[in-house]
C-alpha cells in the first residue's frame, strides 16, 4: 500500500513552504490540505493540539509538527537526495544556523519592516549584522548546503522570497548586491531553482497580504 | 591521539547540565571550563560569537553551541547508549517535545514563579495544562525515553531539579504526586539516577540564587 502523506499548511506560510520544498526536492508525492487560520479545521486541531499551527505533516496517520522537525523527519524517512550534511559537525552547524535564522534573523528583519524613522534606523544595524553572518557562511559555496540545496537552504528559504517583498513595501533595500554579493546571489539562485520556483505563493497576493500587515502595524504604533 | 573535549558552562545552567548528563550517560571523558557570565572568557566569546552563551562543547577545536544541538551531536558522534529513539517518528516526537519543554513549559512555570496574587492564579492553569501534556507522555513508561534515560529526559531534566526548588521558594506545589503521579515519579527517578544525581549543582546555592532572582522580580513588579 502506498504511503498516505498529507501536508496541512496555508497558502502563504513560510514554515509550510519548508516542508513543500523538502518533499519536492525528494520528489515525494503528497496531498496538500490548505488551512484557513481564521477557521482552523478539526483535523488541524486534532493533529497539532499543542500549537494549533501549520505545518503538520501526516504520514500514515501519524502527525509531525514544527517545520524544522518535519524537515529532519522527511530526511530520515526518505534518505535519497539527503538534505542534512552527513558529517556530525556540519550537521550541527546547519541546525544551529537554522535556529539562528528563526530566532535572530527573522525577528531582526521584521523589526525593520514594522518600524519607521528613528526606530527603524536603530533596528537596521542588528538586521545587517545577522545578514553579514549568513553572508560569511556562503563563502566558496553556491548554496548553504554546498553545491546542492540542503536543509539550511530550505530553512532559510523564506529569506529568498520574503525579503524582497518587504523591501518593496517599505522601499528600503536591506540585502543589496554590493554589500551582500553572496547572499544576493544565493537568494536569486534559490528562488529561481526550477523545483523551488514552482512552489512560491503568488507574489501579488503576498504583497497585498504584507502591505495590509504593514499598515496595521503602523496604525497600532501611531 | 585522544579527542580534545571541553565543555564551557556555568555551575548552575540547566542548558549546560544537558551536555553534562549526555556525556556522563555515555561515559565520555571531558574537561569542564566554568564560565562567569558577568565576566565571559575570551574563549567563550570566540566560540559562540552569536549568542555569547553557555553551553559550548569544543571538540577537537570545533565549537558546537545550543544545548539541544549539542545533544544531537553527542549522540551522533558517540553512538553507544543512544539517546534519541531510532525510529524516525519517535525521534521527531522527542524533538517536538523537547522544543515544547523549552518554549512552553519553562516559560509557563517561570510565570508562576515570578508572579503573585491574582496574576499568579491566572498563570497557574497554563503551567498545569503543559505539565498534564507531559504527564500523558509518561503513560506506561518509566522515563520519557522508555526504560532508559534518553534525549527527552535530558532535555526536560531541568524540571526534575528546578521545579522543586521554585516550589520551595514560593511555597506552592505545582507538581504534586496526586495530580501528577507519573511526572512526580519521573522527577524522582531522573533526579536520583546515580549518573544524573552526581551532576546536580548544590541545592543550597541554587536556592540562594533563585531566591535572589525571585526577590528581584517582585521588586521590579512592585
Short mmCIF file of C-alpha atoms in Angstrom, two decimals:
data_model
loop_
_atom_site.label_atom_id
_atom_site.label_comp_id
_atom_site.label_asym_id
_atom_site.label_seq_id
_atom_site.Cartn_x
_atom_site.Cartn_y
_atom_site.Cartn_z
CA UNK A 1 0.00 0.00 0.00
CA UNK A 2 1.28 3.45 -0.85
CA UNK A 3 2.10 5.84 1.96
CA UNK A 4 -0.60 8.26 2.97
CA UNK A 5 1.09 11.64 3.11
CA UNK A 6 -0.76 14.88 3.73
CA UNK A 7 0.64 18.33 4.36
CA UNK A 8 -1.52 20.80 6.25
CA UNK A 9 -0.40 24.33 5.50
CA UNK A 10 -1.64 27.76 4.48
CA UNK A 11 -1.07 29.22 1.04
CA UNK A 12 1.45 31.75 2.39
CA UNK A 13 3.18 30.16 5.40
CA UNK A 14 6.95 30.25 5.16
CA UNK A 15 7.12 27.33 7.58
CA UNK A 16 4.78 25.30 5.44
CA UNK A 17 6.94 26.01 2.41
CA UNK A 18 9.87 24.31 4.11
CA UNK A 19 8.01 21.03 4.03
CA UNK A 20 6.87 21.66 0.45
CA UNK A 21 10.43 22.34 -0.70
CA UNK A 22 11.84 19.27 1.04
CA UNK A 23 9.16 17.00 -0.41
CA UNK A 24 9.56 18.47 -3.90
CA UNK A 25 13.36 18.14 -3.83
CA UNK A 26 12.99 14.49 -2.89
CA UNK A 27 10.24 14.00 -5.44
CA UNK A 28 7.77 12.63 -2.91
CA UNK A 29 4.06 12.66 -3.76
CA UNK A 30 1.76 14.13 -1.15
CA UNK A 31 -1.60 15.74 -0.79
CA UNK A 32 -1.95 19.36 0.32
CA UNK A 33 -4.65 20.42 2.77
CA UNK A 34 -4.96 24.19 2.75
CA UNK A 35 -5.88 25.63 6.12
CA UNK A 36 -7.52 28.94 6.90
CA UNK A 37 -6.01 30.07 10.20
CA UNK A 38 -9.13 32.09 10.99
CA UNK A 39 -11.17 28.93 10.75
CA UNK A 40 -8.92 26.01 11.57
CA UNK A 41 -10.08 22.55 10.60
CA UNK A 42 -10.93 19.91 13.19
CA UNK A 43 -8.13 17.84 11.68
CA UNK A 44 -5.50 20.53 12.33
CA UNK A 45 -6.65 20.94 15.94
CA UNK A 46 -6.52 17.18 16.40
CA UNK A 47 -3.08 16.76 14.87
CA UNK A 48 -1.43 19.77 16.49
CA UNK A 49 -3.32 20.27 19.76
CA UNK A 50 -0.36 21.99 21.40
CA UNK A 51 0.34 24.80 18.98
CA UNK A 52 -2.69 24.54 16.66
CA UNK A 53 -0.39 25.73 13.89
CA UNK A 54 0.65 24.74 10.41
CA UNK A 55 2.54 22.97 9.04
CA UNK A 56 1.57 19.48 10.06
CA UNK A 57 2.78 16.51 8.07
CA UNK A 58 0.53 13.50 8.40
CA UNK A 59 2.29 10.27 7.46
CA UNK A 60 0.20 7.11 7.57
CA UNK A 61 -1.99 8.66 10.25
CA UNK A 62 0.86 9.99 12.38
CA UNK A 63 1.19 13.78 12.68
CA UNK A 64 4.55 15.55 12.79
CA UNK A 65 4.58 19.23 13.80
CA UNK A 66 7.15 22.04 13.75
CA UNK A 67 8.73 22.76 10.39
CA UNK A 68 12.34 22.01 11.30
CA UNK A 69 11.30 18.77 12.98
CA UNK A 70 9.37 17.91 9.81
CA UNK A 71 12.46 18.55 7.69
CA UNK A 72 14.52 16.16 9.78
CA UNK A 73 11.74 13.58 9.61
CA UNK A 74 11.47 13.79 5.83
CA UNK A 75 15.25 13.46 5.56
CA UNK A 76 15.31 10.39 7.79
CA UNK A 77 12.38 8.56 6.21
CA UNK A 78 13.29 9.26 2.57
CA UNK A 79 17.04 9.00 2.54
CA UNK A 80 17.71 9.79 -1.13
CA UNK A 81 18.83 13.34 -2.02
CA UNK A 82 19.91 13.97 1.59
CA UNK A 83 19.20 17.43 2.93
CA UNK A 84 21.33 17.46 6.06
CA UNK A 85 25.11 17.05 5.82
CA UNK A 86 26.31 13.59 6.80
CA UNK A 87 29.18 14.83 8.96
CA UNK A 88 28.00 15.33 12.57
CA UNK A 89 29.78 18.67 12.94
CA UNK A 90 28.45 20.07 9.68
CA UNK A 91 25.03 18.76 10.65
CA UNK A 92 25.17 20.55 13.99
CA UNK A 93 26.21 23.76 12.22
CA UNK A 94 23.22 23.50 9.85
CA UNK A 95 20.88 23.02 12.83
CA UNK A 96 22.47 25.90 14.73
CA UNK A 97 22.17 28.25 11.76
CA UNK A 98 18.57 27.26 11.03
CA UNK A 99 17.70 28.13 14.64
CA UNK A 100 19.65 31.38 14.30
CA UNK A 101 17.62 32.18 11.20
CA UNK A 102 14.35 31.73 13.05
CA UNK A 103 15.32 33.27 16.36
CA UNK A 104 17.56 36.13 15.29
CA UNK A 105 17.46 36.89 11.56
CA UNK A 106 13.70 36.73 11.11
CA UNK A 107 12.81 38.99 14.09
CA UNK A 108 15.56 41.48 13.23
CA UNK A 109 14.28 41.89 9.67
CA UNK A 110 10.72 42.08 10.93
CA UNK A 111 11.72 44.90 13.30
CA UNK A 112 12.95 46.92 10.33
CA UNK A 113 9.75 46.18 8.42
CA UNK A 114 7.32 47.28 11.11
CA UNK A 115 9.14 50.41 12.28
CA UNK A 116 9.70 53.88 10.93
CA UNK A 117 12.06 56.83 11.31
CA UNK A 118 14.48 56.69 14.21
CA UNK A 119 13.17 53.35 15.44
CA UNK A 120 13.80 51.83 12.03
CA UNK A 121 17.27 53.35 11.83
CA UNK A 122 18.07 51.73 15.15
CA UNK A 123 16.72 48.37 14.01
CA UNK A 124 18.79 48.21 10.83
CA UNK A 125 22.27 47.51 12.29
CA UNK A 126 21.16 44.30 14.02
CA UNK A 127 19.49 43.01 10.87
CA UNK A 128 22.60 43.86 8.86
CA UNK A 129 24.87 42.13 11.38
CA UNK A 130 22.76 38.98 11.22
CA UNK A 131 22.76 39.05 7.43
CA UNK A 132 26.54 39.54 7.44
CA UNK A 133 26.90 36.37 9.48
CA UNK A 134 24.94 34.48 6.83
CA UNK A 135 26.96 36.13 4.05
CA UNK A 136 30.09 34.69 5.69
CA UNK A 137 28.64 31.18 5.63
CA UNK A 138 28.32 31.29 1.86
CA UNK A 139 32.00 31.87 1.15
CA UNK A 140 33.08 29.43 -1.56
CA UNK A 141 29.61 27.92 -1.81
CA UNK A 142 26.66 28.31 -4.14
CA UNK A 143 24.15 27.15 -1.54
CA UNK A 144 24.38 26.94 2.24
CA UNK A 145 24.32 23.19 1.72
CA UNK A 146 27.25 23.36 -0.75
CA UNK A 147 26.69 22.50 -4.41
CA UNK A 148 23.09 21.43 -3.90
CA UNK A 149 20.16 22.78 -1.93
CA UNK A 150 20.09 21.34 1.57
CA UNK A 151 18.41 21.63 4.95
CA UNK A 152 19.81 25.08 5.76
CA UNK A 153 18.85 26.47 2.35
CA UNK A 154 15.31 25.27 2.91
CA UNK A 155 15.27 26.57 6.49
CA UNK A 156 16.44 30.00 5.31
CA UNK A 157 14.38 29.82 2.14
CA UNK A 158 11.85 32.34 3.45
CA UNK A 159 14.55 34.98 3.03
CA UNK A 160 14.79 34.41 -0.71
CA UNK A 161 11.09 35.14 -1.07
CA UNK A 162 10.14 37.42 1.76
CA UNK A 163 12.98 39.93 1.99
CA UNK A 164 12.44 41.34 -1.49
CA UNK A 165 8.69 41.64 -0.80
CA UNK A 166 9.25 43.52 2.44
CA UNK A 167 11.89 45.70 0.80
CA UNK A 168 9.44 46.61 -1.93
CA UNK A 169 6.71 47.51 0.54
CA UNK A 170 8.86 49.76 2.72
CA UNK A 171 11.03 50.97 -0.19
CA UNK A 172 14.27 50.14 1.60
CA UNK A 173 16.97 47.79 0.33
CA UNK A 174 18.44 45.62 3.07
CA UNK A 175 20.20 42.96 1.05
CA UNK A 176 21.84 44.76 -1.84
CA UNK A 177 24.19 43.01 -4.21
CA UNK A 178 27.12 45.26 -3.35
CA UNK A 179 27.02 44.77 0.40
CA UNK A 180 25.85 41.17 0.25
CA UNK A 181 27.10 39.71 -3.03
CA UNK A 182 26.95 36.08 -1.88
CA UNK A 183 23.62 36.34 -0.10
CA UNK A 184 22.06 38.22 -3.04
CA UNK A 185 23.31 35.58 -5.44
CA UNK A 186 22.03 32.81 -3.17
CA UNK A 187 18.60 34.45 -2.88
CA UNK A 188 18.37 34.52 -6.67
CA UNK A 189 19.74 31.01 -7.14
CA UNK A 190 17.47 29.52 -4.54
CA UNK A 191 14.41 31.45 -5.58
CA UNK A 192 14.87 30.60 -9.26
CA UNK A 193 15.74 26.95 -8.81
CA UNK A 194 13.26 25.08 -11.03
CA UNK A 195 12.00 22.85 -8.19
CA UNK A 196 11.79 25.68 -5.66
CA UNK A 197 10.37 28.28 -8.01
CA UNK A 198 7.13 26.49 -8.76
CA UNK A 199 6.21 26.41 -5.06
CA UNK A 200 6.29 30.11 -4.21
CA UNK A 201 2.96 31.71 -3.40
CA UNK A 202 1.73 34.32 -5.94
CA UNK A 203 3.81 37.48 -5.47
CA UNK A 204 0.88 39.88 -5.91
CA UNK A 205 -1.15 38.12 -3.21
CA UNK A 206 1.88 38.16 -0.89
CA UNK A 207 2.45 41.88 -1.49
CA UNK A 208 -1.20 42.52 -0.72
CA UNK A 209 -1.07 40.44 2.48
CA UNK A 210 2.11 42.03 3.83
CA UNK A 211 1.06 45.53 2.81
CA UNK A 212 -2.05 45.08 4.93
CA UNK A 213 0.02 43.77 7.86
CA UNK A 214 2.44 46.66 7.50
CA UNK A 215 -0.39 49.22 7.53
CA UNK A 216 -1.86 47.52 10.60
CA UNK A 217 1.44 47.71 12.49
CA UNK A 218 1.97 51.37 11.68
CA UNK A 219 -1.60 52.15 12.73
CA UNK A 220 -1.07 50.42 16.08
CA UNK A 221 2.20 52.27 16.61
CA UNK A 222 0.66 55.65 15.77
CA UNK B 1 45.56 10.84 19.82
CA UNK B 2 42.71 11.21 22.26
CA UNK B 3 39.88 13.58 21.46
CA UNK B 4 40.08 17.04 22.97
CA UNK B 5 36.70 17.65 24.53
CA UNK B 6 35.87 20.72 26.60
CA UNK B 7 32.51 21.84 27.92
CA UNK B 8 32.05 25.54 28.67
CA UNK B 9 29.23 26.02 31.14
CA UNK B 10 28.26 27.76 34.36
CA UNK B 11 27.83 25.94 37.65
CA UNK B 12 24.05 26.38 37.56
CA UNK B 13 22.98 26.44 33.90
CA UNK B 14 20.22 23.96 33.13
CA UNK B 15 21.27 24.02 29.49
CA UNK B 16 24.83 23.21 30.40
CA UNK B 17 23.61 20.29 32.50
CA UNK B 18 22.07 18.71 29.41
CA UNK B 19 25.50 18.29 27.90
CA UNK B 20 26.90 17.08 31.23
CA UNK B 21 24.17 14.45 31.55
CA UNK B 22 24.60 13.21 27.98
CA UNK B 23 28.37 12.91 28.32
CA UNK B 24 28.08 11.17 31.69
CA UNK B 25 25.49 8.68 30.44
CA UNK B 26 27.77 7.80 27.57
CA UNK B 27 30.79 7.71 29.86
CA UNK B 28 32.79 10.18 27.80
CA UNK B 29 35.70 11.98 29.44
CA UNK B 30 35.78 15.74 29.04
CA UNK B 31 37.15 18.83 30.67
CA UNK B 32 34.84 21.43 32.22
CA UNK B 33 35.50 25.14 31.81
CA UNK B 34 33.38 27.08 34.26
CA UNK B 35 32.28 30.44 32.94
CA UNK B 36 31.20 33.51 34.87
CA UNK B 37 28.51 35.16 32.75
CA UNK B 38 29.31 38.55 34.26
CA UNK B 39 32.86 38.21 33.00
CA UNK B 40 32.79 35.93 29.98
CA UNK B 41 36.07 34.42 28.84
CA UNK B 42 37.66 35.35 25.52
CA UNK B 43 37.29 31.69 24.57
CA UNK B 44 33.51 31.70 25.10
CA UNK B 45 33.13 34.86 23.02
CA UNK B 46 35.26 33.33 20.29
CA UNK B 47 33.40 30.01 20.24
CA UNK B 48 29.88 31.40 20.49
CA UNK B 49 30.07 34.86 18.92
CA UNK B 50 26.39 34.84 18.00
CA UNK B 51 24.78 34.21 21.36
CA UNK B 52 27.78 34.54 23.71
CA UNK B 53 26.11 31.91 25.86
CA UNK B 54 26.88 28.62 27.52
CA UNK B 55 26.97 25.74 26.90
CA UNK B 56 29.59 25.37 24.23
CA UNK B 57 31.08 21.96 23.51
CA UNK B 58 34.53 22.19 21.98
CA UNK B 59 35.50 19.01 20.18
CA UNK B 60 38.98 18.89 18.66
CA UNK B 61 38.92 22.65 18.26
CA UNK B 62 35.43 22.83 16.78
CA UNK B 63 32.73 24.59 18.83
CA UNK B 64 29.13 23.37 18.98
CA UNK B 65 26.54 25.70 20.53
CA UNK B 66 22.89 25.38 21.65
CA UNK B 67 22.21 22.62 24.15
CA UNK B 68 19.77 20.58 22.04
CA UNK B 69 22.12 20.78 19.05
CA UNK B 70 24.92 19.61 21.34
CA UNK B 71 22.80 16.64 22.50
CA UNK B 72 22.23 15.53 18.91
CA UNK B 73 25.93 15.98 18.15
CA UNK B 74 27.00 13.88 21.13
CA UNK B 75 24.51 11.18 20.12
CA UNK B 76 25.79 11.11 16.55
CA UNK B 77 29.50 11.11 17.35
CA UNK B 78 29.36 8.59 20.20
CA UNK B 79 26.78 6.09 19.07
CA UNK B 80 26.78 3.74 22.08
CA UNK B 81 23.98 4.16 24.64
CA UNK B 82 21.81 6.03 22.11
CA UNK B 83 19.82 8.94 23.49
CA UNK B 84 17.41 9.57 20.64
CA UNK B 85 14.97 6.88 19.56
CA UNK B 86 15.99 5.13 16.34
CA UNK B 87 12.53 5.27 14.77
CA UNK B 88 12.11 8.50 12.76
CA UNK B 89 8.62 9.17 14.09
CA UNK B 90 9.61 8.62 17.72
CA UNK B 91 12.67 10.74 17.10
CA UNK B 92 10.55 13.58 15.75
CA UNK B 93 8.26 13.33 18.78
CA UNK B 94 11.24 13.59 21.13
CA UNK B 95 12.46 16.69 19.28
CA UNK B 96 9.00 18.24 19.27
CA UNK B 97 8.54 17.67 22.99
CA UNK B 98 11.99 19.00 23.87
CA UNK B 99 11.13 22.20 22.00
CA UNK B 100 7.75 22.28 23.74
CA UNK B 101 9.57 21.99 27.06
CA UNK B 102 11.76 24.99 26.31
CA UNK B 103 9.21 27.17 24.58
CA UNK B 104 6.06 26.43 26.56
CA UNK B 105 6.66 24.51 29.79
CA UNK B 106 9.62 26.51 31.01
CA UNK B 107 8.09 29.99 30.49
CA UNK B 108 4.74 28.90 31.95
CA UNK B 109 6.37 27.66 35.15
CA UNK B 110 8.51 30.75 35.30
CA UNK B 111 5.39 32.93 35.05
CA UNK B 112 4.01 31.26 38.15
CA UNK B 113 7.33 31.72 39.94
CA UNK B 114 7.71 35.44 39.32
CA UNK B 115 4.11 36.48 39.92
CA UNK B 116 1.87 36.92 42.95
CA UNK B 117 -1.79 37.03 43.87
CA UNK B 118 -4.25 37.28 41.00
CA UNK B 119 -1.54 37.32 38.37
CA UNK B 120 -0.13 34.09 39.75
CA UNK B 121 -3.57 32.48 39.93
CA UNK B 122 -4.02 33.30 36.27
CA UNK B 123 -0.63 31.88 35.36
CA UNK B 124 -1.20 28.51 37.04
CA UNK B 125 -3.71 26.91 34.60
CA UNK B 126 -1.35 27.20 31.63
CA UNK B 127 1.53 25.69 33.58
CA UNK B 128 -0.75 22.87 34.77
CA UNK B 129 -2.02 22.21 31.22
CA UNK B 130 1.55 21.97 29.94
CA UNK B 131 2.52 19.65 32.76
CA UNK B 132 -0.56 17.50 32.06
CA UNK B 133 0.61 17.08 28.48
CA UNK B 134 3.94 15.76 29.76
CA UNK B 135 2.17 13.53 32.29
CA UNK B 136 0.33 11.92 29.36
CA UNK B 137 3.59 11.15 27.59
CA UNK B 138 4.78 9.06 30.52
CA UNK B 139 1.91 6.58 30.42
CA UNK B 140 3.35 3.08 30.60
CA UNK B 141 6.91 4.36 30.76
CA UNK B 142 9.46 4.96 33.49
CA UNK B 143 11.32 7.60 31.53
CA UNK B 144 10.27 9.71 28.55
CA UNK B 145 12.81 7.67 26.61
CA UNK B 146 11.21 4.38 27.76
CA UNK B 147 13.14 2.04 30.03
CA UNK B 148 16.30 4.10 29.97
CA UNK B 149 17.08 7.80 30.15
CA UNK B 150 17.11 9.36 26.70
CA UNK B 151 17.24 12.65 24.84
CA UNK B 152 13.86 13.90 26.04
CA UNK B 153 14.61 13.01 29.66
CA UNK B 154 17.80 15.03 29.44
CA UNK B 155 16.06 17.90 27.63
CA UNK B 156 13.37 18.04 30.33
CA UNK B 157 15.85 17.25 33.10
CA UNK B 158 15.77 20.84 34.39
CA UNK B 159 12.24 20.11 35.64
CA UNK B 160 13.45 17.37 37.95
CA UNK B 161 15.79 19.79 39.66
CA UNK B 162 14.31 23.23 39.27
CA UNK B 163 10.60 22.76 39.91
CA UNK B 164 11.04 21.58 43.48
CA UNK B 165 13.41 24.50 44.15
CA UNK B 166 10.97 27.05 42.81
CA UNK B 167 8.10 25.40 44.67
CA UNK B 168 10.06 25.65 47.89
CA UNK B 169 10.84 29.33 47.37
CA UNK B 170 7.26 30.39 46.61
CA UNK B 171 5.70 27.79 48.92
CA UNK B 172 3.36 26.48 46.23
CA UNK B 173 3.19 22.90 44.98
CA UNK B 174 2.74 22.67 41.21
CA UNK B 175 3.67 19.06 40.56
CA UNK B 176 2.11 17.07 43.38
CA UNK B 177 2.11 13.31 43.39
CA UNK B 178 -1.68 13.07 43.38
CA UNK B 179 -2.30 15.26 40.35
CA UNK B 180 0.85 14.21 38.54
CA UNK B 181 1.73 10.70 39.69
CA UNK B 182 3.79 9.82 36.61
CA UNK B 183 5.60 13.14 36.36
CA UNK B 184 6.34 13.14 40.10
CA UNK B 185 7.73 9.62 39.88
CA UNK B 186 9.78 10.55 36.83
CA UNK B 187 11.20 13.63 38.56
CA UNK B 188 12.34 11.45 41.45
CA UNK B 189 13.65 8.67 39.23
CA UNK B 190 15.54 11.01 36.99
CA UNK B 191 16.85 13.16 39.77
CA UNK B 192 18.04 10.19 41.82
CA UNK B 193 19.56 8.21 38.97
CA UNK B 194 23.14 7.52 40.09
CA UNK B 195 24.70 9.04 36.95
CA UNK B 196 22.42 12.06 36.92
CA UNK B 197 22.47 12.71 40.64
CA UNK B 198 26.17 13.41 40.94
CA UNK B 199 25.90 16.26 38.41
CA UNK B 200 23.30 18.48 40.09
CA UNK B 201 24.52 21.82 41.39
CA UNK B 202 24.46 22.23 45.21
CA UNK B 203 20.85 22.72 46.29
CA UNK B 204 21.61 25.38 48.88
CA UNK B 205 23.47 27.51 46.34
CA UNK B 206 20.61 27.08 43.86
CA UNK B 207 18.04 28.10 46.46
CA UNK B 208 20.10 31.16 47.26
CA UNK B 209 20.45 32.10 43.58
CA UNK B 210 16.76 31.70 42.73
CA UNK B 211 15.61 33.37 45.96
CA UNK B 212 17.60 36.43 44.94
CA UNK B 213 16.12 36.33 41.43
CA UNK B 214 12.63 35.95 42.86
CA UNK B 215 13.09 38.94 45.16
CA UNK B 216 14.43 40.98 42.26
CA UNK B 217 11.38 40.16 40.09
CA UNK B 218 8.91 41.04 42.83
CA UNK B 219 10.77 44.29 43.48
CA UNK B 220 10.56 45.24 39.80
CA UNK B 221 6.87 44.38 39.69
CA UNK B 222 6.08 46.42 42.80
#
